[in-house]
CSV table of C-alpha atoms in Angstrom, one decimal:
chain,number,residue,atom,x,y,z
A,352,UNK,CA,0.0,0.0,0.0
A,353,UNK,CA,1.3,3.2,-0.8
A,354,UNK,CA,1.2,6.5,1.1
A,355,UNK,CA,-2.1,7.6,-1.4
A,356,UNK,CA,-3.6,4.7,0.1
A,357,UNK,CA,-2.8,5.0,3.5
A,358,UNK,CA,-4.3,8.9,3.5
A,359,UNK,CA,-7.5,8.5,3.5
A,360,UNK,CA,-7.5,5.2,5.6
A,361,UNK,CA,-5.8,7.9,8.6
A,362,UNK,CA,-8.5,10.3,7.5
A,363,UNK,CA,-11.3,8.7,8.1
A,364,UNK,CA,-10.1,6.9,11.5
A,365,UNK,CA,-9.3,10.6,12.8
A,366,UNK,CA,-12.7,12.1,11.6
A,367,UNK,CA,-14.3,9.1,14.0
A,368,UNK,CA,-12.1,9.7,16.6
A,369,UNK,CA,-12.9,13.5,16.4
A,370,UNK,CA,-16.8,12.2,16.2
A,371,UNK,CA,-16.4,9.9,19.0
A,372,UNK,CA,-14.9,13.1,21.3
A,373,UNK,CA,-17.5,15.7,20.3
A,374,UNK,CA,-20.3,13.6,21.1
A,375,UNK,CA,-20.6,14.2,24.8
A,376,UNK,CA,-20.9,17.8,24.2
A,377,UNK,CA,-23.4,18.2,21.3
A,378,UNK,CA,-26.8,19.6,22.0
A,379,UNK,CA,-28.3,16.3,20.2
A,380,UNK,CA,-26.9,14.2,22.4
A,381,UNK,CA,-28.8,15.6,25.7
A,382,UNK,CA,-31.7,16.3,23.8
A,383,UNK,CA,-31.7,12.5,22.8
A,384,UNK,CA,-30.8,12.2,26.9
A,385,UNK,CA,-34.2,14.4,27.6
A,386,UNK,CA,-36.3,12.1,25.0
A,387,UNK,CA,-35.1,9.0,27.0
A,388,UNK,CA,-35.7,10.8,30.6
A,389,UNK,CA,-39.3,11.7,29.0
A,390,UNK,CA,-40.4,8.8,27.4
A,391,UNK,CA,-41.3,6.8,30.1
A,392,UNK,CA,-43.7,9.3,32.1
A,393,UNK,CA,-45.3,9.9,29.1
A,394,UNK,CA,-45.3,6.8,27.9
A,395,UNK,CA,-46.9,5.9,31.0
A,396,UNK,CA,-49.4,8.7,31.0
A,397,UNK,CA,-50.2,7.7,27.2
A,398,UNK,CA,-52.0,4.6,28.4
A,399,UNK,CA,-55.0,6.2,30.3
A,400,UNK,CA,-55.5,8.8,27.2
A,401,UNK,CA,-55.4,6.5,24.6
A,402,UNK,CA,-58.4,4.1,26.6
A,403,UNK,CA,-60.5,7.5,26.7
A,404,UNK,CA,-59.5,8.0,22.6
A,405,UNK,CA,-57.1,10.7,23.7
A,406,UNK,CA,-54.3,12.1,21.9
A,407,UNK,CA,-51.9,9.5,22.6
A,408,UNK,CA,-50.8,9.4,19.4
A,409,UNK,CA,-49.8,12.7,18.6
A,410,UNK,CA,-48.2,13.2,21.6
A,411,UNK,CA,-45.8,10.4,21.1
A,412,UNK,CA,-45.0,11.7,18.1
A,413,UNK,CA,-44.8,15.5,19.2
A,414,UNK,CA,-42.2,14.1,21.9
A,415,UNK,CA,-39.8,12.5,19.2
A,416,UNK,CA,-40.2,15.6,16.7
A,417,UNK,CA,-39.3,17.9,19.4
A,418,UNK,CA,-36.2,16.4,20.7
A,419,UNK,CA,-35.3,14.3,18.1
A,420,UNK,CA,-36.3,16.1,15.2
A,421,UNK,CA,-37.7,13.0,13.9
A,422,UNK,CA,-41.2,13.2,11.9
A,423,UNK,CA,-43.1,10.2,12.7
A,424,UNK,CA,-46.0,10.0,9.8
A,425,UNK,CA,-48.9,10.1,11.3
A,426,UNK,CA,-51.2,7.2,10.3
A,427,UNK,CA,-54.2,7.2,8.1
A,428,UNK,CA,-52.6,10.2,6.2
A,429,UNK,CA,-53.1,9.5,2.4
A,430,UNK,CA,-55.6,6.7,3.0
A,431,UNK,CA,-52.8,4.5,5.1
A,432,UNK,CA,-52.4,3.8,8.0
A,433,UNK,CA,-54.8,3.3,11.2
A,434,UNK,CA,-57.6,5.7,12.0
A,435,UNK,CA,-60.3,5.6,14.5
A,436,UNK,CA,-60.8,2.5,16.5
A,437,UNK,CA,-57.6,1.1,14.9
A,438,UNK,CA,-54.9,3.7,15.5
A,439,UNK,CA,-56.1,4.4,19.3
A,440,UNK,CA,-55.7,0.4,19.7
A,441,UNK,CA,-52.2,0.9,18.1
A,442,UNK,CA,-51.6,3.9,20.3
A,443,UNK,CA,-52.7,2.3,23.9
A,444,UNK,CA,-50.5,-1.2,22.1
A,445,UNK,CA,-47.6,1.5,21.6
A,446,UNK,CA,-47.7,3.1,25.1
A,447,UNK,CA,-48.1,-0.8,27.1
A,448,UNK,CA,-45.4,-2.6,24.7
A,449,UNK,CA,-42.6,0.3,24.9
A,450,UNK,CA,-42.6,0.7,28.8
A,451,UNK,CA,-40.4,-2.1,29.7
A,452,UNK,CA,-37.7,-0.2,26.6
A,453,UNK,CA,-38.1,3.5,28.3
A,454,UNK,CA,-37.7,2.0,31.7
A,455,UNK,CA,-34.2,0.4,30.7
A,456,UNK,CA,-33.6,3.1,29.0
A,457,UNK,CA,-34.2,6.0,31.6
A,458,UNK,CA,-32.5,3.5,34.1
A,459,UNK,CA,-29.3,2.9,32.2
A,460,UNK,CA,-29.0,6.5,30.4
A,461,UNK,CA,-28.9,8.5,34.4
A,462,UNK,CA,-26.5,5.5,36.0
A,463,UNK,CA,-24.1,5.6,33.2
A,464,UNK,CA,-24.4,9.8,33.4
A,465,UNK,CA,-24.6,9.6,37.5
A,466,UNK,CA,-21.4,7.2,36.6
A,467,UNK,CA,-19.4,10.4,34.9
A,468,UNK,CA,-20.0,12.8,37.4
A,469,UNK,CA,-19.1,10.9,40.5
A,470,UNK,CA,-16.3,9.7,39.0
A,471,UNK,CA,-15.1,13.4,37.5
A,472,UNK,CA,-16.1,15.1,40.6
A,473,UNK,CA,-14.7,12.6,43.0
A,474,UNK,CA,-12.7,15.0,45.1
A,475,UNK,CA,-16.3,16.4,46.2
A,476,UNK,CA,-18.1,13.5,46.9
A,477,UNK,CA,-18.4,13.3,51.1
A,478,UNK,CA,-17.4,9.7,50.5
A,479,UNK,CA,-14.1,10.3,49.4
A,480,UNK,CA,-11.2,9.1,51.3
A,481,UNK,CA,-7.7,8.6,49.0
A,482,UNK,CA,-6.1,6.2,51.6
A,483,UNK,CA,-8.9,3.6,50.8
A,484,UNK,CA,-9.3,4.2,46.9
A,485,UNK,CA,-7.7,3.0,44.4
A,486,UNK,CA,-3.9,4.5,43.3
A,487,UNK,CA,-4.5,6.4,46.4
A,488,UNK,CA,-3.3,7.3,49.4
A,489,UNK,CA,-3.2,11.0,47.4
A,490,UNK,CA,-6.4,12.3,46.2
A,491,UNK,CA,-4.3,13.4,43.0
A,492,UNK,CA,-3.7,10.2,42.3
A,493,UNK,CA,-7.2,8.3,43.4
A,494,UNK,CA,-8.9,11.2,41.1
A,495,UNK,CA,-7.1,10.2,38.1
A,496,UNK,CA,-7.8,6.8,38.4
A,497,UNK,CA,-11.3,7.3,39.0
A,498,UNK,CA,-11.7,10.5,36.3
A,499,UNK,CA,-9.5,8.2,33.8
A,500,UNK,CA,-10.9,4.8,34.5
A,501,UNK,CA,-14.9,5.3,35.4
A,502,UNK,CA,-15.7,9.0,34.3
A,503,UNK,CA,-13.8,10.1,31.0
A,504,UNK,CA,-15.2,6.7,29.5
A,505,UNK,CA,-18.5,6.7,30.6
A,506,UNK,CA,-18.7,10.5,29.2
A,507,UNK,CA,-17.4,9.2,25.8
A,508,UNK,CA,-19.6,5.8,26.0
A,509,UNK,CA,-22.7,7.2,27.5
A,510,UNK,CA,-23.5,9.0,24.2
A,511,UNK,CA,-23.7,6.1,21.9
A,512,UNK,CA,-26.3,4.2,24.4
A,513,UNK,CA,-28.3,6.7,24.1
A,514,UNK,CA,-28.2,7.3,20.8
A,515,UNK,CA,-28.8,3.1,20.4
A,516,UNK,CA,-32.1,3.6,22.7
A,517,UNK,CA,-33.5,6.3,21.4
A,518,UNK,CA,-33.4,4.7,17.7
A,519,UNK,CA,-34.5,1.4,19.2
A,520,UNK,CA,-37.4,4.0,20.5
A,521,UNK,CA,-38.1,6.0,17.2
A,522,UNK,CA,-38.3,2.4,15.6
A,523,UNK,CA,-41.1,1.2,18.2
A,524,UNK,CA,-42.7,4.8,17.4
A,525,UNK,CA,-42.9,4.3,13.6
A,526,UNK,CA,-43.9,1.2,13.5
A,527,UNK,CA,-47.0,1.4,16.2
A,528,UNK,CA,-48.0,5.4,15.0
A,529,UNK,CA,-47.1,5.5,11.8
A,530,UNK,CA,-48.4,4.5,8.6
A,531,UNK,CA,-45.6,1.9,7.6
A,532,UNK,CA,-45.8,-1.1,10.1
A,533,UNK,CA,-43.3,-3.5,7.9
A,534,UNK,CA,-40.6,-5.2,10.6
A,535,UNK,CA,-42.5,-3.9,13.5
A,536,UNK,CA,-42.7,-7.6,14.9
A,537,UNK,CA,-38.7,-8.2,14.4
A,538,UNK,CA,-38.7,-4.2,16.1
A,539,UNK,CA,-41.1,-5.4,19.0
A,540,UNK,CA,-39.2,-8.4,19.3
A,541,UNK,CA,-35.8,-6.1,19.9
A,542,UNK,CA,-37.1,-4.4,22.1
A,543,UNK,CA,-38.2,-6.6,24.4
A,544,UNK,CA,-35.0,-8.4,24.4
A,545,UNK,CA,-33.1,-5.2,24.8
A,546,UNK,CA,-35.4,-4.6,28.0
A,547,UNK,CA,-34.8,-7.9,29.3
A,548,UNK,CA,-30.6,-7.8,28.6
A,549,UNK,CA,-30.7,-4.7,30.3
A,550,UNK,CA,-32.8,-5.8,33.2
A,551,UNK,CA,-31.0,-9.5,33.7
A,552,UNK,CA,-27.3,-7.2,33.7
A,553,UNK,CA,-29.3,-4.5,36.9
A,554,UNK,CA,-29.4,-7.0,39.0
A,555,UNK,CA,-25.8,-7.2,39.8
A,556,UNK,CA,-25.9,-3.8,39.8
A,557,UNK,CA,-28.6,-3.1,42.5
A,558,UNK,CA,-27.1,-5.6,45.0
A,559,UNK,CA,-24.2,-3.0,44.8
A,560,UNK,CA,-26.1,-0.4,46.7
């Protein structure tokens, strides 16, 4: 391979790493962090509106074009989709079959970002003693492990998780509200695995606290 080849190749691997670094700090990323914080209590509160033929619908999809800029098409436009009867069932389905999805997903998103700032900030925590933390007995050197090792790559991690639920979330979305339902079984199916991954790999986690 010649240097013409090799160009590029280092190119394109320091535009991802640049990606990778700006991600924590783009406005898209904690407005995807807001959706996922959301989704859940209104997800929630979607279930008694749509068995009263509320707007369950349209506030599902309101939620994702606000902070995800995503444009859900709203069924039965054009003669497709699911009106009356039909798309409140697929709105009250929608609301029952993605709780399990935004509770992993609310869970996991404010751990990870509880995760950065203890670790970051862990000269303030009251907890704090260097002489029983790691690479201590300085708190120089017990912050650097614990800013190095738990928070600089949970802040650069964090990011992608969320960006992975909240499509996971969108997908669930299109597929119960929309007007194009095609893989919304093999979506459904996801998700539920997803949840239950998620939920198995807590466990360990709780019995921490």
């Amino acid at each position: 391979m010649d240097i013409t080849e090799r160009q590029p190749a280092a190119a394109t691997a320091t535009s991802r790493t640049a990606v990778i670094l700006r991600e924590p700090f783009r406005a898209r990323t904690w407005r995807r962090t807001a959706y996922v914080v959301l989704a859940l209590p209104v997800g929630l509160l979607c279930i008694p509106i749509a068995l009263v033929g509320g707007p369950a619908a349209r506030i599902q999809r309101g939620l994702a074009r606000r902070l995800l800029g995503v444009e859900v098409g709203e069924a039965g436009a054009g003669g497709v989709g699911a009106p009356g009867m039909r798309g409140r069932a697929l709105a009250l389905a929608h609301a029952v079959i993605s709780a399990p999805l935004n509770l992993v997903a609310v869970t996991v998103t404010l751990y990870f970002w509880m995760v950065v700032a203890i670790n970051l900030g862990f000269p303030l925590r009251p907890d704090n003693d260097p002489a029983q933390s790691w690479d201590g007995p300085t708190m120089a050197g017990a912050w650097a492990v614990h800013a190095g090792g738990g928070g600089l790559t949970f802040l650069f991690l964090t990011p992608w998780v969320v960006k992975g639920f909240t499509g996971l979330q969108v997908r669930l979305a299109s597929g119960f509200l929309g007007a194009d339902r095609s893989g919304l079984l093999r979506t459904t199916g996801i998700a539920a695995g997803v949840a239950l991954v998620c939920a198995l790999l807590s466990v360990p986690v709780i019995h921490q606290f």
